[in-house]
Amino acid sequence: MGTDTAVGKTHQACLLARALRAEGRGVAAYKPVASGSAPPGQSDAELLWAASGSAEPLHRTCPQSFHAPLAPPLAAALEQRQVDEELLASGAVWWQQRCEFLIVEGAGGALSPISESSTVLDLACRLQLPVVLIAANRLGVVNHTLLSLQAILARGLPVLGVVLNDLPPASQDVSPDSNAGLLRSFAPASIPLVHSIEELWQPSGLDAH
């Protein structure tokens, strides 16, 4: 789950999928819905599908996609379609019955709408998924991360860690050097803060879930 769009969710999910595969674990990746276009082979779904080494058709990795770079329900409406609410969850359940470790990547941030009536966080609660929160190490990340954690923890989901993803710095942004320290001061001390999801992959971390 992310704090926003374009924070590195797909990159971190792919890192985890490849790490799991390298250890011989049965892994699958799932993106319930996607919107926006990308060059061939570079969509989130295609990257996740490749990283997980899936032998299933691409639509099993992402069963619903829409062209416009908008929230999925808005992108669907432009095509005179609707997001299939039940498929969001049933597509994940299909994988849960067939793999050892399922990575689910949301669209946008925790409270981003993914259908006409539900958010990314709603779906995570429905599926009872533990959360790894991905945040971009840039100006504003402290506020975005703390608000996201507050929303997730209020719904009772376990947070396995926060990944402060290092992106190419914007000009004049000096915050990346101090964001981690500030987050550690305000976020719950029990939640690990790392710079790569691979740092959470150990018997005491993600492997327990």
PDB file of C-alpha atoms in Angstrom:
ATOM      1  CA  MET A   1       0.000   0.000   0.000  1.00  0.00           C
ATOM      2  CA  GLY A   2       1.269   3.506  -0.736  1.00  0.00           C
ATOM      3  CA  THR A   3       0.943   6.989   0.660  1.00  0.00           C
ATOM      4  CA  ASP A   4       0.244   8.337  -2.835  1.00  0.00           C
ATOM      5  CA  THR A   5       0.613   7.563  -6.508  1.00  0.00           C
ATOM      6  CA  ALA A   6       4.120   7.360  -8.009  1.00  0.00           C
ATOM      7  CA  VAL A   7       5.868   6.567  -4.725  1.00  0.00           C
ATOM      8  CA  GLY A   8       7.528   3.343  -5.882  1.00  0.00           C
ATOM      9  CA  LYS A   9       4.937   0.709  -4.949  1.00  0.00           C
ATOM     10  CA  THR A  10       5.504  -1.379  -8.064  1.00  0.00           C
ATOM     11  CA  HIS A  11       9.290  -1.162  -7.776  1.00  0.00           C
ATOM     12  CA  GLN A  12       9.246  -2.347  -4.171  1.00  0.00           C
ATOM     13  CA  ALA A  13       6.679  -5.072  -4.906  1.00  0.00           C
ATOM     14  CA  CYS A  14       8.870  -6.378  -7.722  1.00  0.00           C
ATOM     15  CA  LEU A  15      11.938  -6.374  -5.455  1.00  0.00           C
ATOM     16  CA  LEU A  16      10.057  -8.481  -2.922  1.00  0.00           C
ATOM     17  CA  ALA A  17       8.707 -10.865  -5.555  1.00  0.00           C
ATOM     18  CA  ARG A  18      12.179 -11.493  -6.952  1.00  0.00           C
ATOM     19  CA  ALA A  19      13.631 -11.975  -3.453  1.00  0.00           C
ATOM     20  CA  LEU A  20      10.959 -14.548  -2.635  1.00  0.00           C
ATOM     21  CA  ARG A  21      11.483 -16.391  -5.900  1.00  0.00           C
ATOM     22  CA  ALA A  22      15.238 -16.481  -5.288  1.00  0.00           C
ATOM     23  CA  GLU A  23      14.511 -18.393  -2.072  1.00  0.00           C
ATOM     24  CA  GLY A  24      12.247 -20.819  -3.881  1.00  0.00           C
ATOM     25  CA  ARG A  25       9.036 -19.467  -2.403  1.00  0.00           C
ATOM     26  CA  GLY A  26       5.757 -19.717  -4.273  1.00  0.00           C
ATOM     27  CA  VAL A  27       4.897 -16.076  -4.928  1.00  0.00           C
ATOM     28  CA  ALA A  28       2.191 -14.270  -6.872  1.00  0.00           C
ATOM     29  CA  ALA A  29       1.550 -10.573  -7.423  1.00  0.00           C
ATOM     30  CA  TYR A  30      -1.868  -8.988  -7.782  1.00  0.00           C
ATOM     31  CA  LYS A  31      -3.014  -5.480  -8.698  1.00  0.00           C
ATOM     32  CA  PRO A  32      -6.805  -5.377  -8.319  1.00  0.00           C
ATOM     33  CA  VAL A  33      -7.320  -2.495 -10.732  1.00  0.00           C
ATOM     34  CA  ALA A  34      -5.142  -0.137 -12.749  1.00  0.00           C
ATOM     35  CA  SER A  35      -5.689   3.063 -14.684  1.00  0.00           C
ATOM     36  CA  GLY A  36      -3.481   4.986 -17.083  1.00  0.00           C
ATOM     37  CA  SER A  37      -1.384   3.794 -20.006  1.00  0.00           C
ATOM     38  CA  ALA A  38       2.283   2.807 -20.250  1.00  0.00           C
ATOM     39  CA  PRO A  39       4.683   1.677 -22.999  1.00  0.00           C
ATOM     40  CA  PRO A  40       4.458  -2.038 -23.889  1.00  0.00           C
ATOM     41  CA  GLY A  41       5.975  -4.161 -21.158  1.00  0.00           C
ATOM     42  CA  GLN A  42       6.153  -1.267 -18.688  1.00  0.00           C
ATOM     43  CA  SER A  43       2.721  -1.221 -17.081  1.00  0.00           C
ATOM     44  CA  ASP A  44       2.520  -1.997 -13.373  1.00  0.00           C
ATOM     45  CA  ALA A  45       0.716  -5.243 -14.142  1.00  0.00           C
ATOM     46  CA  GLU A  46       3.318  -6.403 -16.667  1.00  0.00           C
ATOM     47  CA  LEU A  47       6.200  -5.584 -14.323  1.00  0.00           C
ATOM     48  CA  LEU A  48       4.536  -7.444 -11.442  1.00  0.00           C
ATOM     49  CA  TRP A  49       3.665 -10.380 -13.688  1.00  0.00           C
ATOM     50  CA  ALA A  50       7.270 -10.686 -14.873  1.00  0.00           C
ATOM     51  CA  ALA A  51       8.810 -10.241 -11.414  1.00  0.00           C
ATOM     52  CA  SER A  52       6.602 -12.953  -9.932  1.00  0.00           C
ATOM     53  CA  GLY A  53       7.414 -15.353 -12.775  1.00  0.00           C
ATOM     54  CA  SER A  54       3.740 -16.087 -13.247  1.00  0.00           C
ATOM     55  CA  ALA A  55       2.708 -18.806 -15.672  1.00  0.00           C
ATOM     56  CA  GLU A  56      -0.878 -17.558 -15.537  1.00  0.00           C
ATOM     57  CA  PRO A  57      -2.356 -15.075 -18.047  1.00  0.00           C
ATOM     58  CA  LEU A  58      -1.697 -11.397 -17.379  1.00  0.00           C
ATOM     59  CA  HIS A  59      -5.344 -10.776 -16.508  1.00  0.00           C
ATOM     60  CA  ARG A  60      -4.868 -12.882 -13.373  1.00  0.00           C
ATOM     61  CA  THR A  61      -2.296 -10.337 -12.177  1.00  0.00           C
ATOM     62  CA  CYS A  62      -4.530  -7.365 -13.005  1.00  0.00           C
ATOM     63  CA  PRO A  63      -8.098  -8.295 -13.989  1.00  0.00           C
ATOM     64  CA  GLN A  64      -9.351  -4.731 -14.472  1.00  0.00           C
ATOM     65  CA  SER A  65      -7.643  -1.842 -16.237  1.00  0.00           C
ATOM     66  CA  PHE A  66      -8.741   1.452 -17.735  1.00  0.00           C
ATOM     67  CA  HIS A  67      -7.009   3.908 -20.048  1.00  0.00           C
ATOM     68  CA  ALA A  68      -7.392   7.345 -18.442  1.00  0.00           C
ATOM     69  CA  PRO A  69      -4.857   8.358 -15.747  1.00  0.00           C
ATOM     70  CA  LEU A  70      -7.593   8.952 -13.172  1.00  0.00           C
ATOM     71  CA  ALA A  71      -8.960   7.166 -10.131  1.00  0.00           C
ATOM     72  CA  PRO A  72     -10.310   3.826 -11.411  1.00  0.00           C
ATOM     73  CA  PRO A  73     -14.040   4.632 -11.003  1.00  0.00           C
ATOM     74  CA  LEU A  74     -13.590   7.863 -12.974  1.00  0.00           C
ATOM     75  CA  ALA A  75     -11.443   6.185 -15.621  1.00  0.00           C
ATOM     76  CA  ALA A  76     -14.040   3.427 -15.937  1.00  0.00           C
ATOM     77  CA  ALA A  77     -16.877   5.933 -16.335  1.00  0.00           C
ATOM     78  CA  LEU A  78     -15.099   7.539 -19.295  1.00  0.00           C
ATOM     79  CA  GLU A  79     -15.286   4.141 -21.000  1.00  0.00           C
ATOM     80  CA  GLN A  80     -18.934   3.714 -19.961  1.00  0.00           C
ATOM     81  CA  ARG A  81     -17.887   0.898 -17.666  1.00  0.00           C
ATOM     82  CA  GLN A  82     -17.832   0.258 -13.932  1.00  0.00           C
ATOM     83  CA  VAL A  83     -15.232  -1.273 -11.674  1.00  0.00           C
ATOM     84  CA  ASP A  84     -16.371  -4.772 -10.720  1.00  0.00           C
ATOM     85  CA  GLU A  85     -16.419  -4.543  -6.922  1.00  0.00           C
ATOM     86  CA  GLU A  86     -16.564  -8.283  -6.316  1.00  0.00           C
ATOM     87  CA  LEU A  87     -13.739  -9.027  -8.746  1.00  0.00           C
ATOM     88  CA  LEU A  88     -11.413  -6.758  -6.762  1.00  0.00           C
ATOM     89  CA  ALA A  89     -11.565  -9.247  -3.893  1.00  0.00           C
ATOM     90  CA  SER A  90     -12.254 -12.512  -5.701  1.00  0.00           C
ATOM     91  CA  GLY A  91      -9.200 -12.029  -7.903  1.00  0.00           C
ATOM     92  CA  ALA A  92      -7.048 -11.930  -4.766  1.00  0.00           C
ATOM     93  CA  VAL A  93      -8.801 -14.920  -3.215  1.00  0.00           C
ATOM     94  CA  TRP A  94      -8.120 -16.919  -6.403  1.00  0.00           C
ATOM     95  CA  TRP A  95      -4.391 -16.342  -5.858  1.00  0.00           C
ATOM     96  CA  GLN A  96      -4.529 -16.954  -2.098  1.00  0.00           C
ATOM     97  CA  GLN A  97      -5.805 -20.456  -2.803  1.00  0.00           C
ATOM     98  CA  ARG A  98      -2.915 -21.187  -5.170  1.00  0.00           C
ATOM     99  CA  CYS A  99       0.258 -19.569  -3.847  1.00  0.00           C
ATOM    100  CA  GLU A 100       2.349 -19.461  -0.705  1.00  0.00           C
ATOM    101  CA  PHE A 101       2.908 -15.707  -0.661  1.00  0.00           C
ATOM    102  CA  LEU A 102       0.648 -13.107  -2.299  1.00  0.00           C
ATOM    103  CA  ILE A 103       1.786  -9.517  -2.878  1.00  0.00           C
ATOM    104  CA  VAL A 104      -1.126  -7.135  -3.440  1.00  0.00           C
ATOM    105  CA  GLU A 105      -0.339  -3.678  -4.817  1.00  0.00           C
ATOM    106  CA  GLY A 106      -2.989  -1.019  -4.406  1.00  0.00           C
ATOM    107  CA  ALA A 107      -3.700   1.875  -6.749  1.00  0.00           C
ATOM    108  CA  GLY A 108      -2.727   5.301  -5.434  1.00  0.00           C
ATOM    109  CA  GLY A 109      -2.803   5.837  -1.676  1.00  0.00           C
ATOM    110  CA  ALA A 110      -4.513   4.112   1.223  1.00  0.00           C
ATOM    111  CA  LEU A 111      -7.714   6.142   0.877  1.00  0.00           C
ATOM    112  CA  SER A 112      -7.714   6.339  -2.919  1.00  0.00           C
ATOM    113  CA  PRO A 113     -11.058   5.197  -4.386  1.00  0.00           C
ATOM    114  CA  ILE A 114     -10.757   1.983  -6.392  1.00  0.00           C
ATOM    115  CA  SER A 115     -14.465   1.585  -7.091  1.00  0.00           C
ATOM    116  CA  GLU A 116     -17.608   3.645  -6.711  1.00  0.00           C
ATOM    117  CA  SER A 117     -17.914   2.605  -3.072  1.00  0.00           C
ATOM    118  CA  SER A 118     -14.541   1.435  -1.744  1.00  0.00           C
ATOM    119  CA  THR A 119     -10.950   2.530  -1.216  1.00  0.00           C
ATOM    120  CA  VAL A 120      -7.657   0.665  -1.270  1.00  0.00           C
ATOM    121  CA  LEU A 121      -7.848   0.420   2.519  1.00  0.00           C
ATOM    122  CA  ASP A 122     -11.388  -0.962   2.387  1.00  0.00           C
ATOM    123  CA  LEU A 123     -10.187  -3.796   0.152  1.00  0.00           C
ATOM    124  CA  ALA A 124      -7.202  -4.517   2.394  1.00  0.00           C
ATOM    125  CA  CYS A 125      -9.572  -4.767   5.365  1.00  0.00           C
ATOM    126  CA  ARG A 126     -11.927  -7.038   3.474  1.00  0.00           C
ATOM    127  CA  LEU A 127      -9.052  -9.378   2.630  1.00  0.00           C
ATOM    128  CA  GLN A 128      -7.445  -8.937   6.085  1.00  0.00           C
ATOM    129  CA  LEU A 129      -4.056  -8.175   4.565  1.00  0.00           C
ATOM    130  CA  PRO A 130      -1.055  -7.037   6.604  1.00  0.00           C
ATOM    131  CA  VAL A 131       0.336  -3.786   5.220  1.00  0.00           C
ATOM    132  CA  VAL A 132       3.736  -2.601   4.088  1.00  0.00           C
ATOM    133  CA  LEU A 133       3.400   1.147   3.550  1.00  0.00           C
ATOM    134  CA  ILE A 134       5.465   2.604   0.696  1.00  0.00           C
ATOM    135  CA  ALA A 135       6.323   6.305   0.917  1.00  0.00           C
ATOM    136  CA  ALA A 136       8.440   8.512  -1.344  1.00  0.00           C
ATOM    137  CA  ASN A 137      11.398  10.151   0.370  1.00  0.00           C
ATOM    138  CA  ARG A 138      10.561  13.715  -0.597  1.00  0.00           C
ATOM    139  CA  LEU A 139       9.097  16.883   0.886  1.00  0.00           C
ATOM    140  CA  GLY A 140       5.720  16.172   2.490  1.00  0.00           C
ATOM    141  CA  VAL A 141       6.376  12.503   3.192  1.00  0.00           C
ATOM    142  CA  VAL A 142       6.160  12.867   6.966  1.00  0.00           C
ATOM    143  CA  ASN A 143       2.603  14.199   6.842  1.00  0.00           C
ATOM    144  CA  HIS A 144       1.519  11.710   4.171  1.00  0.00           C
ATOM    145  CA  THR A 145       3.004   8.772   6.054  1.00  0.00           C
ATOM    146  CA  LEU A 146       1.622   9.677   9.475  1.00  0.00           C
ATOM    147  CA  LEU A 147      -1.871  10.259   8.070  1.00  0.00           C
ATOM    148  CA  SER A 148      -1.747   6.943   6.203  1.00  0.00           C
ATOM    149  CA  LEU A 149      -0.550   5.075   9.294  1.00  0.00           C
ATOM    150  CA  GLN A 150      -3.300   6.664  11.367  1.00  0.00           C
ATOM    151  CA  ALA A 151      -5.957   5.506   8.898  1.00  0.00           C
ATOM    152  CA  ILE A 152      -4.554   1.978   8.570  1.00  0.00           C
ATOM    153  CA  LEU A 153      -4.058   1.394  12.288  1.00  0.00           C
ATOM    154  CA  ALA A 154      -7.529   2.766  13.057  1.00  0.00           C
ATOM    155  CA  ARG A 155      -8.961  -0.031  10.899  1.00  0.00           C
ATOM    156  CA  GLY A 156      -7.039  -2.664  12.852  1.00  0.00           C
ATOM    157  CA  LEU A 157      -4.664  -3.852  10.146  1.00  0.00           C
ATOM    158  CA  PRO A 158      -1.102  -4.773  11.144  1.00  0.00           C
ATOM    159  CA  VAL A 159       1.635  -2.621   9.597  1.00  0.00           C
ATOM    160  CA  LEU A 160       4.759  -4.686   8.955  1.00  0.00           C
ATOM    161  CA  GLY A 161       6.879  -1.678   8.085  1.00  0.00           C
ATOM    162  CA  VAL A 162       7.258   1.627   6.278  1.00  0.00           C
ATOM    163  CA  VAL A 163       9.516   1.725   3.219  1.00  0.00           C
ATOM    164  CA  LEU A 164      10.925   5.196   2.659  1.00  0.00           C
ATOM    165  CA  ASN A 165      11.630   4.844  -1.037  1.00  0.00           C
ATOM    166  CA  ASP A 166      14.541   6.934  -2.321  1.00  0.00           C
ATOM    167  CA  LEU A 167      13.565   8.590  -5.605  1.00  0.00           C
ATOM    168  CA  PRO A 168      15.629  10.972  -7.761  1.00  0.00           C
ATOM    169  CA  PRO A 169      15.515  14.180  -5.693  1.00  0.00           C
ATOM    170  CA  ALA A 170      13.643  17.182  -7.006  1.00  0.00           C
ATOM    171  CA  SER A 171      15.679  20.326  -7.365  1.00  0.00           C
ATOM    172  CA  GLN A 172      15.819  22.403  -4.179  1.00  0.00           C
ATOM    173  CA  ASP A 173      14.391  19.539  -2.078  1.00  0.00           C
ATOM    174  CA  VAL A 174      16.754  19.005   0.843  1.00  0.00           C
ATOM    175  CA  SER A 175      14.249  17.019   2.924  1.00  0.00           C
ATOM    176  CA  PRO A 176      15.409  13.471   1.956  1.00  0.00           C
ATOM    177  CA  ASP A 177      18.363  13.763   4.346  1.00  0.00           C
ATOM    178  CA  SER A 178      16.147  14.403   7.366  1.00  0.00           C
ATOM    179  CA  ASN A 179      12.806  12.714   6.598  1.00  0.00           C
ATOM    180  CA  ALA A 180      13.736   9.355   8.116  1.00  0.00           C
ATOM    181  CA  GLY A 181      14.801  10.873  11.418  1.00  0.00           C
ATOM    182  CA  LEU A 182      11.665  12.969  11.661  1.00  0.00           C
ATOM    183  CA  LEU A 183       9.445  10.001  10.866  1.00  0.00           C
ATOM    184  CA  ARG A 184      11.131   7.913  13.544  1.00  0.00           C
ATOM    185  CA  SER A 185      10.313  10.650  16.049  1.00  0.00           C
ATOM    186  CA  PHE A 186       6.586  10.659  15.275  1.00  0.00           C
ATOM    187  CA  ALA A 187       5.653   7.204  13.939  1.00  0.00           C
ATOM    188  CA  PRO A 188       4.949   4.303  16.311  1.00  0.00           C
ATOM    189  CA  ALA A 189       8.297   2.898  17.453  1.00  0.00           C
ATOM    190  CA  SER A 190       7.091  -0.667  16.874  1.00  0.00           C
ATOM    191  CA  ILE A 191       6.844  -0.143  13.096  1.00  0.00           C
ATOM    192  CA  PRO A 192      10.159  -0.657  11.261  1.00  0.00           C
ATOM    193  CA  LEU A 193      11.292   2.126   8.926  1.00  0.00           C
ATOM    194  CA  VAL A 194      13.526   0.959   6.069  1.00  0.00           C
ATOM    195  CA  HIS A 195      14.654   2.133   2.642  1.00  0.00           C
ATOM    196  CA  SER A 196      13.975  -1.119   0.766  1.00  0.00           C
ATOM    197  CA  ILE A 197      11.317  -3.758   1.271  1.00  0.00           C
ATOM    198  CA  GLU A 198      14.031  -6.416   1.135  1.00  0.00           C
ATOM    199  CA  GLU A 199      15.182  -5.214   4.565  1.00  0.00           C
ATOM    200  CA  LEU A 200      11.876  -6.475   5.981  1.00  0.00           C
ATOM    201  CA  TRP A 201      12.258  -9.915   4.444  1.00  0.00           C
ATOM    202  CA  GLN A 202      13.463 -12.006   7.379  1.00  0.00           C
ATOM    203  CA  PRO A 203      11.935 -14.635   9.682  1.00  0.00           C
ATOM    204  CA  SER A 204      10.893 -11.994  12.223  1.00  0.00           C
ATOM    205  CA  GLY A 205       9.320  -9.738   9.609  1.00  0.00           C
ATOM    206  CA  LEU A 206       7.320 -10.467   6.480  1.00  0.00           C
ATOM    207  CA  ASP A 207       7.968 -14.199   6.680  1.00  0.00           C
ATOM    208  CA  ALA A 208       5.687 -14.431   9.679  1.00  0.00           C
ATOM    209  CA  HIS A 209       2.631 -13.376   7.645  1.00  0.00           C
TER     210      HIS A 209
END
